[in-house]
Tab-separated table of C-alpha atoms and ligand atoms in Angstrom:
chain	number	residue	atom	x	y	z
A	19	MET	CA	-5.147	53.248	8.492
A	20	SER	CA	-8.340	51.619	7.235
A	21	PHE	CA	-9.723	48.502	8.869
A	22	GLY	CA	-9.546	46.709	5.503
A	23	ASN	CA	-5.719	46.708	5.557
A	24	LYS	CA	-5.755	44.242	8.428
A	25	ILE	CA	-6.410	41.405	6.005
A	26	LEU	CA	-3.013	41.872	4.341
A	27	LYS	CA	-1.162	39.946	7.027
A	28	TYR	CA	-3.359	36.898	6.267
A	29	LYS	CA	-2.226	36.780	2.641
A	30	ASP	CA	-0.205	33.545	2.928
A	31	ASP	CA	-3.007	31.780	4.821
A	32	ILE	CA	-5.545	32.945	2.244
A	33	LEU	CA	-3.447	31.565	-0.637
A	34	LYS	CA	-2.842	28.300	1.198
A	35	ASP	CA	-6.561	27.781	1.804
A	36	LEU	CA	-7.390	28.885	-1.729
A	37	ASN	CA	-5.063	26.187	-3.043
A	38	GLU	CA	-6.805	23.583	-0.849
A	39	ILE	CA	-10.289	24.434	-2.115
A	40	LEU	CA	-9.114	24.736	-5.744
A	41	LYS	CA	-7.929	21.138	-5.488
A	42	ILE	CA	-11.542	20.004	-5.131
A	43	PRO	CA	-12.919	19.803	-8.717
A	44	SER	CA	-16.346	20.997	-7.602
A	45	CYS	CA	-18.107	21.255	-10.968
A	46	ALA	CA	-21.779	21.345	-10.064
A	47	VAL	CA	-24.108	18.749	-11.598
A	48	ASN	CA	-27.771	18.114	-10.866
A	49	THR	CA	-28.194	14.870	-8.958
A	50	GLU	CA	-30.657	13.375	-6.498
A	51	GLY	CA	-30.117	12.567	-2.860
A	52	GLU	CA	-27.851	14.001	-0.213
A	53	ASN	CA	-25.451	15.726	-2.603
A	54	PRO	CA	-27.833	17.811	-4.746
A	55	PHE	CA	-25.034	19.196	-6.960
A	56	GLY	CA	-22.756	16.143	-6.905
A	57	GLU	CA	-20.188	14.791	-4.474
A	58	GLU	CA	-17.418	17.251	-5.294
A	59	ALA	CA	-19.622	20.358	-4.917
A	60	ALA	CA	-20.731	19.046	-1.510
A	61	ARG	CA	-17.103	18.321	-0.618
A	62	ALA	CA	-16.083	21.921	-1.389
A	63	LEU	CA	-18.996	23.278	0.672
A	64	ASN	CA	-18.153	21.056	3.627
A	65	TRP	CA	-14.477	21.871	3.325
A	66	ILE	CA	-15.051	25.636	3.671
A	67	LEU	CA	-17.614	25.210	6.476
A	68	ASN	CA	-15.170	22.994	8.393
A	69	ARG	CA	-12.454	25.551	7.895
A	70	ALA	CA	-14.814	28.189	9.372
A	71	LYS	CA	-15.492	25.906	12.330
A	72	GLU	CA	-11.756	25.501	12.931
A	73	MET	CA	-11.588	29.298	13.075
A	74	GLY	CA	-14.163	29.243	15.848
A	75	LEU	CA	-17.063	30.558	13.737
A	76	ASP	CA	-20.623	29.239	13.979
A	77	ILE	CA	-21.712	27.342	10.884
A	78	ILE	CA	-24.884	25.944	9.319
A	79	ASN	CA	-25.137	23.614	6.343
A	80	VAL	CA	-28.530	23.568	4.612
A	81	ASP	CA	-28.623	20.033	3.171
A	82	ASN	CA	-25.465	20.499	1.090
A	83	TYR	CA	-27.193	23.164	-1.043
A	84	ALA	CA	-25.552	26.093	0.710
A	85	GLY	CA	-24.379	27.070	4.153
A	86	HIS	CA	-22.948	29.915	6.153
A	87	ALA	CA	-20.353	30.919	8.706
A	88	GLU	CA	-21.369	33.608	11.166
A	89	TYR	CA	-19.737	36.204	13.397
A	90	GLY	CA	-21.159	38.739	15.807
A	91	GLU	CA	-24.354	39.682	17.596
A	92	GLY	CA	-27.428	41.656	16.693
A	93	GLU	CA	-30.990	41.368	15.455
A	94	GLU	CA	-30.198	42.130	11.851
A	95	ILE	CA	-27.996	40.133	9.507
A	96	ALA	CA	-25.441	41.339	6.957
A	97	GLY	CA	-24.366	38.880	4.266
A	98	ILE	CA	-21.521	38.227	1.840
A	99	LEU	CA	-22.633	35.691	-0.759
A	100	THR	CA	-20.173	33.611	-2.766
A	101	HIS	CA	-20.134	30.154	-4.334
A	102	VAL	CA	-17.736	27.226	-4.158
A	103	ASP	CA	-18.889	25.328	-7.271
A	104	VAL	CA	-17.159	25.962	-10.587
A	105	VAL	CA	-17.680	25.338	-14.280
A	106	PRO	CA	-15.650	22.466	-15.827
A	107	ALA	CA	-11.992	23.146	-16.652
A	108	GLY	CA	-12.303	22.727	-20.440
A	109	ASP	CA	-9.266	22.557	-22.711
A	110	GLY	CA	-6.355	24.841	-23.410
A	111	TRP	CA	-4.922	25.403	-19.938
A	112	SER	CA	-1.248	26.419	-19.548
A	113	PHE	CA	-1.324	25.102	-15.946
A	114	GLU	CA	-3.014	22.385	-13.924
A	115	PRO	CA	-6.538	23.885	-13.527
A	116	PHE	CA	-7.368	22.325	-10.151
A	117	LYS	CA	-4.640	23.855	-8.056
A	118	LEU	CA	-3.195	27.303	-7.427
A	119	THR	CA	-0.359	28.436	-9.672
A	120	GLU	CA	1.379	31.744	-9.044
A	121	LYS	CA	3.269	33.175	-11.991
A	122	ASP	CA	4.378	36.685	-12.983
A	123	GLY	CA	2.291	38.300	-10.278
A	124	LYS	CA	-0.855	36.438	-11.226
A	125	ILE	CA	-2.707	33.514	-9.677
A	126	PHE	CA	-4.216	30.870	-11.949
A	127	GLY	CA	-6.732	28.078	-11.394
A	128	ARG	CA	-10.374	27.209	-12.058
A	129	GLY	CA	-12.318	29.281	-9.563
A	130	VAL	CA	-9.650	31.801	-8.438
A	131	ALA	CA	-11.928	34.598	-9.642
A	132	ASP	CA	-15.286	32.824	-9.970
A	133	ASP	CA	-15.806	32.375	-7.133
A	134	LYS	CA	-13.525	30.429	-4.782
A	135	GLY	CA	-11.038	33.285	-4.339
A	136	PRO	CA	-13.816	35.625	-3.149
A	137	ALA	CA	-15.269	32.792	-0.991
A	138	ILE	CA	-11.968	32.327	0.873
A	139	VAL	CA	-11.650	36.114	1.245
A	140	ALA	CA	-15.185	36.317	2.692
A	141	LEU	CA	-14.246	33.629	5.208
A	142	TYR	CA	-11.102	35.513	6.221
A	143	CYS	CA	-13.094	38.734	6.620
A	144	LEU	CA	-15.032	36.994	9.385
A	145	LYS	CA	-11.809	35.653	10.885
A	146	VAL	CA	-10.260	39.139	11.026
A	147	LEU	CA	-13.411	40.583	12.641
A	148	LYS	CA	-13.189	37.797	15.219
A	149	ASP	CA	-9.428	38.117	15.803
A	150	GLU	CA	-9.861	41.869	16.260
A	151	ASN	CA	-12.775	41.221	18.572
A	152	VAL	CA	-14.969	43.763	16.750
A	153	LYS	CA	-18.217	44.666	18.549
A	154	THR	CA	-21.132	44.373	16.147
A	155	LYS	CA	-24.596	45.862	15.817
A	156	ARG	CA	-25.648	43.112	13.429
A	157	LYS	CA	-24.498	39.584	12.751
A	158	ILE	CA	-22.469	38.994	9.636
A	159	ARG	CA	-22.701	35.828	7.582
A	160	ALA	CA	-20.472	34.529	4.838
A	161	ILE	CA	-22.975	32.511	2.803
A	162	PHE	CA	-21.564	29.848	0.479
A	163	GLY	CA	-23.573	28.236	-2.319
A	164	SER	CA	-22.609	25.083	-4.181
A	165	GLY	CA	-24.862	25.199	-7.251
A	166	GLU	CA	-24.538	28.736	-8.608
A	167	GLU	CA	-23.279	27.724	-12.015
A	168	ILE	CA	-26.295	25.525	-12.741
A	169	GLY	CA	-29.278	27.694	-11.937
A	170	MET	CA	-28.948	28.999	-8.339
A	171	ASP	CA	-31.305	26.457	-6.781
A	172	ASP	CA	-28.772	26.434	-3.955
A	173	MET	CA	-29.895	29.885	-2.776
A	174	ASN	CA	-33.585	29.201	-3.316
A	175	ARG	CA	-33.263	26.247	-0.968
A	176	TYR	CA	-31.055	28.072	1.521
A	177	PHE	CA	-33.459	31.018	1.772
A	178	SER	CA	-36.404	28.681	2.255
A	179	GLU	CA	-34.801	27.837	5.626
A	180	GLN	CA	-32.686	30.865	6.487
A	181	PRO	CA	-33.623	34.577	6.515
A	182	ILE	CA	-32.645	36.858	3.651
A	183	PRO	CA	-29.963	39.237	5.022
A	184	ASP	CA	-31.030	42.810	5.719
A	185	LEU	CA	-28.012	44.097	3.794
A	186	ALA	CA	-25.780	42.026	1.535
A	187	PHE	CA	-23.378	41.944	-1.368
A	188	THR	CA	-22.036	39.261	-3.642
A	189	PRO	CA	-18.442	39.508	-4.946
A	190	ASP	CA	-19.194	37.445	-8.057
A	191	SER	CA	-19.131	40.112	-10.761
A	192	GLU	CA	-17.085	43.240	-11.412
A	193	TYR	CA	-16.289	46.450	-9.592
A	194	GLY	CA	-17.910	48.940	-8.924
A	195	ILE	CA	-21.445	48.275	-7.750
A	196	CYS	CA	-24.082	46.540	-9.837
A	197	ASN	CA	-27.414	47.680	-8.394
A	198	ARG	CA	-29.632	46.728	-11.340
A	199	GLU	CA	-30.027	43.316	-12.981
A	200	LYS	CA	-32.483	42.894	-15.835
A	201	GLY	CA	-35.333	40.383	-15.560
A	202	ILE	CA	-34.737	37.023	-17.253
A	203	LEU	CA	-37.393	35.075	-19.154
A	204	GLN	CA	-36.499	31.701	-20.647
A	205	PHE	CA	-39.017	29.622	-22.570
A	206	THR	CA	-39.553	27.048	-25.294
A	207	VAL	CA	-41.756	27.622	-28.328
A	208	PHE	CA	-42.707	24.325	-29.920
A	209	SER	CA	-44.843	22.816	-32.605
A	210	LYS	CA	-46.710	19.535	-32.558
A	211	ASP	CA	-46.158	18.989	-36.271
A	212	LEU	CA	-42.646	17.657	-36.483
A	213	SER	CA	-40.010	17.700	-39.158
A	214	ASP	CA	-40.574	19.445	-42.406
A	215	SER	CA	-40.745	17.332	-45.528
A	216	PHE	CA	-38.069	19.579	-46.960
A	217	ILE	CA	-35.821	20.163	-43.937
A	218	LYS	CA	-35.194	16.743	-42.398
A	219	GLU	CA	-33.206	18.032	-39.509
A	220	PHE	CA	-32.164	21.371	-38.061
A	221	PHE	CA	-29.781	21.743	-35.137
A	222	SER	CA	-28.281	24.751	-33.425
A	223	GLY	CA	-27.101	25.703	-29.934
A	224	ASN	CA	-26.339	23.690	-26.811
A	225	VAL	CA	-27.558	26.046	-24.102
A	226	ILE	CA	-30.330	28.619	-23.927
A	227	ASN	CA	-28.143	31.384	-22.486
A	228	ALA	CA	-25.600	31.658	-25.281
A	229	VAL	CA	-25.695	32.901	-28.864
A	230	PRO	CA	-25.094	29.768	-30.985
A	231	ASP	CA	-22.032	29.944	-33.229
A	232	LEU	CA	-22.977	26.928	-35.313
A	233	ALA	CA	-26.116	25.673	-37.065
A	234	TYR	CA	-26.811	23.011	-39.624
A	235	ALA	CA	-29.764	21.844	-41.658
A	236	LYS	CA	-30.141	18.540	-43.487
A	237	VAL	CA	-32.209	19.215	-46.552
A	238	ASN	CA	-33.961	16.826	-48.884
A	239	CYS	CA	-33.179	17.985	-52.357
A	240	GLU	CA	-32.736	17.021	-55.944
A	241	GLU	CA	-29.829	17.553	-58.315
A	242	THR	CA	-31.140	20.867	-59.687
A	243	GLN	CA	-31.793	22.276	-56.226
A	244	TYR	CA	-28.348	21.160	-55.131
A	245	GLU	CA	-26.762	23.156	-57.921
A	246	LYS	CA	-28.863	26.157	-56.961
A	247	ILE	CA	-27.792	26.020	-53.309
A	248	LYS	CA	-24.190	25.549	-54.334
A	249	GLY	CA	-24.398	28.615	-56.525
A	250	LEU	CA	-25.909	30.665	-53.714
A	251	ILE	CA	-23.327	29.557	-51.193
A	252	ASP	CA	-20.447	30.260	-53.554
A	253	LYS	CA	-21.666	33.831	-53.725
A	254	LYS	CA	-21.746	34.108	-49.912
A	255	ASP	CA	-18.845	34.481	-47.510
A	256	ASP	CA	-17.078	31.393	-46.175
A	257	SER	CA	-19.270	31.196	-43.081
A	258	TYR	CA	-21.536	28.789	-45.022
A	259	ASN	CA	-20.665	25.253	-45.957
A	260	LEU	CA	-22.306	22.627	-48.141
A	261	GLU	CA	-21.867	18.848	-47.946
A	262	ALA	CA	-23.605	16.170	-49.994
A	263	THR	CA	-25.409	13.502	-47.915
A	264	GLU	CA	-27.269	10.319	-48.909
A	265	GLU	CA	-30.653	12.071	-48.928
A	266	GLY	CA	-29.613	15.482	-50.091
A	267	VAL	CA	-27.358	18.082	-48.538
A	268	LYS	CA	-26.202	19.337	-45.194
A	269	ILE	CA	-25.902	23.124	-45.039
A	270	SER	CA	-23.964	24.644	-42.155
A	271	ALA	CA	-23.522	28.217	-41.027
A	272	THR	CA	-21.120	29.617	-38.483
A	273	GLY	CA	-21.620	32.759	-36.429
A	274	VAL	CA	-20.052	34.253	-33.316
A	275	ALA	CA	-20.826	32.995	-29.806
A	276	SER	CA	-21.665	35.353	-26.953
A	277	HIS	CA	-23.506	35.294	-23.654
A	278	ALA	CA	-27.276	35.709	-24.086
A	279	ALA	CA	-27.147	38.866	-21.950
A	280	TRP	CA	-25.092	40.547	-24.700
A	281	PRO	CA	-26.493	39.212	-27.989
A	282	GLU	CA	-25.168	42.313	-29.783
A	283	LYS	CA	-21.646	40.924	-29.293
A	284	GLY	CA	-22.551	37.713	-31.147
A	285	ASN	CA	-23.782	36.661	-34.546
A	286	ASN	CA	-26.536	34.083	-34.258
A	287	ALA	CA	-25.868	31.114	-36.551
A	288	ALA	CA	-29.384	29.671	-36.097
A	289	VAL	CA	-31.383	32.662	-37.315
A	290	LYS	CA	-28.810	33.313	-40.010
A	291	LEU	CA	-29.201	29.823	-41.467
A	292	ILE	CA	-32.999	29.919	-41.255
A	293	ARG	CA	-33.016	33.218	-43.145
A	294	PHE	CA	-30.693	31.775	-45.779
A	295	LEU	CA	-32.986	28.772	-46.305
A	296	LYS	CA	-36.097	30.941	-46.477
A	297	GLN	CA	-34.558	33.300	-48.990
A	298	SER	CA	-33.082	30.520	-51.094
A	299	PHE	CA	-36.251	28.421	-51.319
A	300	THR	CA	-39.105	30.829	-51.866
A	301	GLN	CA	-41.322	28.097	-53.389
A	302	ILE	CA	-41.101	25.765	-50.399
A	303	LYS	CA	-43.575	25.835	-47.527
A	304	PHE	CA	-41.659	25.751	-44.254
A	305	ASN	CA	-43.173	24.483	-41.032
A	306	ASN	CA	-44.793	26.942	-38.592
A	307	LEU	CA	-41.789	27.068	-36.306
A	308	PHE	CA	-39.439	28.286	-39.050
A	309	GLU	CA	-42.071	30.766	-40.237
A	310	PHE	CA	-42.395	32.093	-36.685
A	311	ILE	CA	-38.649	32.394	-36.107
A	312	ASP	CA	-37.977	34.080	-39.413
A	313	SER	CA	-40.974	36.444	-39.476
A	314	MET	CA	-41.286	37.340	-35.808
A	315	ILE	CA	-37.616	37.336	-34.822
A	316	GLY	CA	-35.318	37.080	-37.822
A	317	THR	CA	-32.014	38.696	-36.994
A	318	GLU	CA	-33.560	41.105	-34.477
A	319	ILE	CA	-32.187	41.112	-30.938
A	320	TYR	CA	-34.561	43.688	-29.447
A	321	GLY	CA	-37.927	41.994	-30.092
A	322	GLU	CA	-39.344	44.628	-32.491
A	323	SER	CA	-41.461	42.322	-34.681
A	324	LEU	CA	-42.716	40.368	-31.678
A	325	GLY	CA	-44.005	43.674	-30.323
A	326	ILE	CA	-42.053	43.398	-27.079
A	327	ALA	CA	-39.296	45.939	-27.748
A	328	THR	CA	-38.961	48.174	-24.710
A	329	GLU	CA	-36.343	50.041	-22.698
A	330	ASP	CA	-35.894	52.197	-19.631
A	331	GLU	CA	-33.396	54.787	-18.419
A	332	HIS	CA	-32.124	52.474	-15.662
A	333	SER	CA	-31.121	49.415	-17.616
A	334	GLY	CA	-31.396	50.002	-21.342
A	335	LYS	CA	-33.108	47.793	-23.904
A	336	LEU	CA	-34.861	44.455	-23.730
A	337	THR	CA	-32.671	41.866	-25.490
A	338	LEU	CA	-33.640	38.569	-27.062
A	339	ASN	CA	-31.579	35.494	-27.949
A	340	VAL	CA	-32.506	32.370	-29.907
A	341	GLY	CA	-30.396	29.878	-27.944
A	342	LYS	CA	-31.370	26.424	-29.223
A	343	VAL	CA	-33.266	25.208	-32.270
A	344	ARG	CA	-34.179	21.546	-32.776
A	345	VAL	CA	-36.192	20.147	-35.650
A	346	ASN	CA	-36.105	16.390	-36.208
A	347	ASN	CA	-38.309	13.295	-35.992
A	348	ASN	CA	-38.941	13.829	-32.284
A	349	GLU	CA	-39.240	17.521	-31.774
A	350	SER	CA	-39.706	20.896	-33.338
A	351	SER	CA	-38.718	23.592	-30.899
A	352	VAL	CA	-36.832	26.800	-30.241
A	353	GLN	CA	-35.550	27.998	-26.866
A	354	ILE	CA	-35.436	31.748	-26.298
A	355	ASP	CA	-33.778	33.850	-23.599
A	356	ILE	CA	-35.004	37.398	-22.943
A	357	ARG	CA	-33.453	40.012	-20.629
A	358	TYR	CA	-35.916	42.817	-19.888
A	359	PRO	CA	-35.447	46.249	-18.266
A	360	VAL	CA	-35.752	46.541	-14.497
A	361	THR	CA	-38.919	48.653	-14.450
A	362	LYS	CA	-40.874	46.487	-16.937
A	363	ASN	CA	-43.380	43.724	-16.320
A	364	GLY	CA	-42.142	40.236	-17.285
A	365	GLU	CA	-45.591	38.622	-17.142
A	366	LYS	CA	-46.940	41.064	-19.727
A	367	ILE	CA	-43.979	40.440	-22.025
A	368	PHE	CA	-44.500	36.701	-21.739
A	369	GLU	CA	-48.245	37.044	-22.437
A	370	LYS	CA	-47.523	38.954	-25.627
A	371	ILE	CA	-45.122	36.243	-26.815
A	372	CYS	CA	-47.716	33.524	-26.130
A	373	GLU	CA	-50.268	35.475	-28.167
A	374	GLU	CA	-47.935	35.811	-31.154
A	375	ALA	CA	-46.924	32.140	-30.987
A	376	LYS	CA	-50.589	31.128	-30.962
A	377	ASN	CA	-51.082	32.932	-34.273
A	378	TYR	CA	-48.614	30.423	-35.722
A	379	ASN	CA	-50.298	27.496	-34.003
A	380	LEU	CA	-47.358	27.098	-31.662
A	381	ASN	CA	-47.236	26.370	-27.933
A	382	VAL	CA	-45.082	28.109	-25.361
A	383	GLU	CA	-43.656	26.636	-22.174
A	384	LEU	CA	-42.050	28.889	-19.559
A	385	LEU	CA	-38.765	27.413	-18.304
A	386	ASN	CA	-37.602	30.139	-15.958
A	387	HIS	CA	-38.518	33.648	-14.860
A	388	ASP	CA	-36.121	35.644	-12.660
A	389	LYS	CA	-37.554	38.989	-11.658
A	390	PRO	CA	-35.292	42.022	-12.062
A	391	LEU	CA	-33.185	43.487	-9.262
A	392	PHE	CA	-33.307	47.227	-8.632
A	393	VAL	CA	-31.615	48.686	-5.538
A	394	GLU	CA	-31.725	52.462	-5.112
A	395	GLU	CA	-28.400	54.235	-5.337
A	396	LYS	CA	-29.079	56.085	-2.104
A	397	SER	CA	-29.878	52.878	-0.189
A	398	GLU	CA	-27.840	52.002	2.896
A	399	ILE	CA	-26.123	49.024	1.249
A	400	VAL	CA	-24.953	50.966	-1.820
A	401	THR	CA	-23.786	53.845	0.387
A	402	ILE	CA	-21.718	51.519	2.601
A	403	LEU	CA	-20.120	49.802	-0.395
A	404	LYS	CA	-19.328	53.116	-2.073
A	405	ASN	CA	-17.638	54.387	1.082
A	406	SER	CA	-15.677	51.161	1.571
A	407	TYR	CA	-14.403	51.232	-2.001
A	408	LYS	CA	-13.361	54.849	-1.647
A	409	GLU	CA	-11.648	54.208	1.683
A	410	ILE	CA	-9.333	51.613	0.105
A	411	LEU	CA	-8.827	52.971	-3.414
A	412	GLY	CA	-9.247	56.686	-2.815
A	413	LYS	CA	-11.659	57.081	-5.723
A	414	GLU	CA	-15.354	56.747	-6.464
A	415	SER	CA	-16.735	53.430	-7.670
A	416	ASN	CA	-18.976	53.373	-10.692
A	417	ILE	CA	-22.556	52.155	-10.416
A	418	TYR	CA	-23.736	49.960	-13.281
A	419	TYR	CA	-26.415	47.569	-14.539
A	420	THR	CA	-26.165	44.149	-16.143
A	421	GLY	CA	-28.173	41.720	-18.218
A	422	GLY	CA	-26.381	38.895	-16.432
A	423	GLY	CA	-27.495	37.320	-13.188
A	424	THR	CA	-25.894	36.946	-9.763
A	425	TYR	CA	-27.040	35.828	-6.336
A	426	ALA	CA	-28.090	39.460	-5.726
A	427	ARG	CA	-31.273	38.539	-7.563
A	428	CYS	CA	-32.305	36.246	-4.694
A	429	LEU	CA	-32.073	39.076	-2.173
A	430	ASN	CA	-35.401	40.928	-2.604
A	431	ASP	CA	-33.641	44.198	-3.435
A	432	LYS	CA	-31.569	44.002	-0.210
A	433	GLY	CA	-28.234	43.360	-1.903
A	434	VAL	CA	-26.069	43.988	-4.941
A	435	ALA	CA	-23.068	42.547	-6.789
A	436	PHE	CA	-19.715	44.154	-5.905
A	437	GLY	CA	-16.326	42.956	-7.237
A	438	PRO	CA	-14.060	41.026	-7.339
A	439	VAL	CA	-12.781	41.724	-10.894
A	440	PHE	CA	-11.472	45.223	-11.613
A	441	GLU	CA	-12.098	47.127	-14.806
A	442	GLY	CA	-9.615	46.128	-17.489
A	443	GLU	CA	-8.678	42.824	-15.829
A	444	GLU	CA	-8.794	39.808	-18.173
A	445	ALA	CA	-9.884	37.224	-15.611
A	446	ARG	CA	-10.965	34.687	-18.278
A	447	LEU	CA	-13.978	33.484	-16.283
A	448	HIS	CA	-15.415	30.182	-17.571
A	449	ASN	CA	-12.414	29.984	-19.914
A	450	CYS	CA	-8.989	28.335	-19.776
A	451	ASP	CA	-6.300	30.067	-17.675
A	452	GLU	CA	-8.784	31.749	-15.334
A	453	ASN	CA	-6.667	34.172	-13.305
A	454	LEU	CA	-6.423	37.260	-11.131
A	455	ASP	CA	-3.620	39.720	-10.587
A	456	LEU	CA	-2.408	38.892	-7.066
A	457	ASP	CA	-2.019	42.513	-5.945
A	458	LYS	CA	-5.507	43.310	-7.182
A	459	PHE	CA	-6.869	40.222	-5.465
A	460	MET	CA	-5.447	41.573	-2.192
A	461	LEU	CA	-6.987	44.972	-2.981
A	462	HIS	CA	-10.288	43.175	-3.353
A	463	ALA	CA	-9.650	41.479	0.013
A	464	GLN	CA	-9.155	44.876	1.664
A	465	ILE	CA	-12.300	46.360	0.098
A	466	CYS	CA	-14.272	43.278	1.089
A	467	LEU	CA	-13.076	43.457	4.701
A	468	GLU	CA	-13.689	47.207	4.845
A	469	ALA	CA	-17.261	46.606	3.627
A	470	ALA	CA	-17.793	43.714	6.049
A	471	TYR	CA	-16.558	45.884	8.911
A	472	ASN	CA	-18.759	48.833	7.944
A	473	LEU	CA	-21.780	46.572	7.595
A	474	CYS	CA	-21.570	45.077	11.065
A	475	LYS	CA	-19.573	47.339	13.392
A	476	ASP	CA	-21.429	48.849	16.318
B	506	ZN	ZN1	-19.774	33.021	-10.266
């Protein structure tokens, strides 16, 4: 019998505690003061740390950013990183989002999969190790963040005071093992000359890390131009819409939303509408920002015209997403999100973009740069996780890369993402009816405990 099986007898306790933490609507928000991600996020963090204390584990809370529970002895530290904040519930739920509902073999609730379920499991892994009185060669910490969903400042702060574990994993993704995460560059390109005389307003996108599915432009135009646009739109598909306004017309375009890490799954409404305007009004001079977006990016998602297209064998192609475009009386800007391959240099890519923007008289401001993660497949951490997976499931785990980002990125190539969602599971993360199959959740619990045991046992 594997060690991981020992967690099965804690199933009822795990579900009971999961229900308790789900009841805290810990949607992270940026605030000032003693609760950096809001009162509820701090409440969830303190709740799980108190629960750990009741179990007899040592705990530390780093200023309500993040904290850990610890078991065992040793110089080195192993870590399991999870988070107790969640994204807002949103609409469309079949059940109360902020509690646990069990139905047809599934558990539902905001955070069951991302990432409160895995957080409770990590806590119980430490409890089992303690109850079984396992002798350790290194300490093991269950590290809990409370601001993962809004930029991971929780871990930056935590690791400014606490050591980075020597070996770690974060069950906040999918099985098997994600040992490569692309680099992320996010920046704003902006112009000092504001709204166009022709385009009074342009709006698209609410966040930088998603493909916008809606864009609109308010255009100043006369009767004859109106007829022309109407004619053009009538010839197009129904993803364009035209409305008369007091000053002219409002033209809208719809596309398909997607995460910025997978722009190929979306259809960007912003670049689509800009292209439509440029092609429809060849006589009009557009402002520099529109010229830049249309000429240097257009509908490309791999950065060819910008001269930054690149790829490697480990993590595929660089991808680019136009996330937000704003042109109005106050600003003229576009926000862009780039995911670049793990062996490439982000600074050089950014330099090239600045150069190209300068040619259009535009400025660039860097918002965020997360370096890539690249952990060797033959490393100790990947080997331990592979063996633990195989011990429980009797088959090999796949090793993959992502354009997304997890806490593994904060670990200086000492850790990777691993679980909790299995291939083919529709967990509906960040969506209504977030859920996990209960049997699979308990499989995850066994794999997680097996890995925890293998990481720390003497
Ligand atoms: Zn998460």
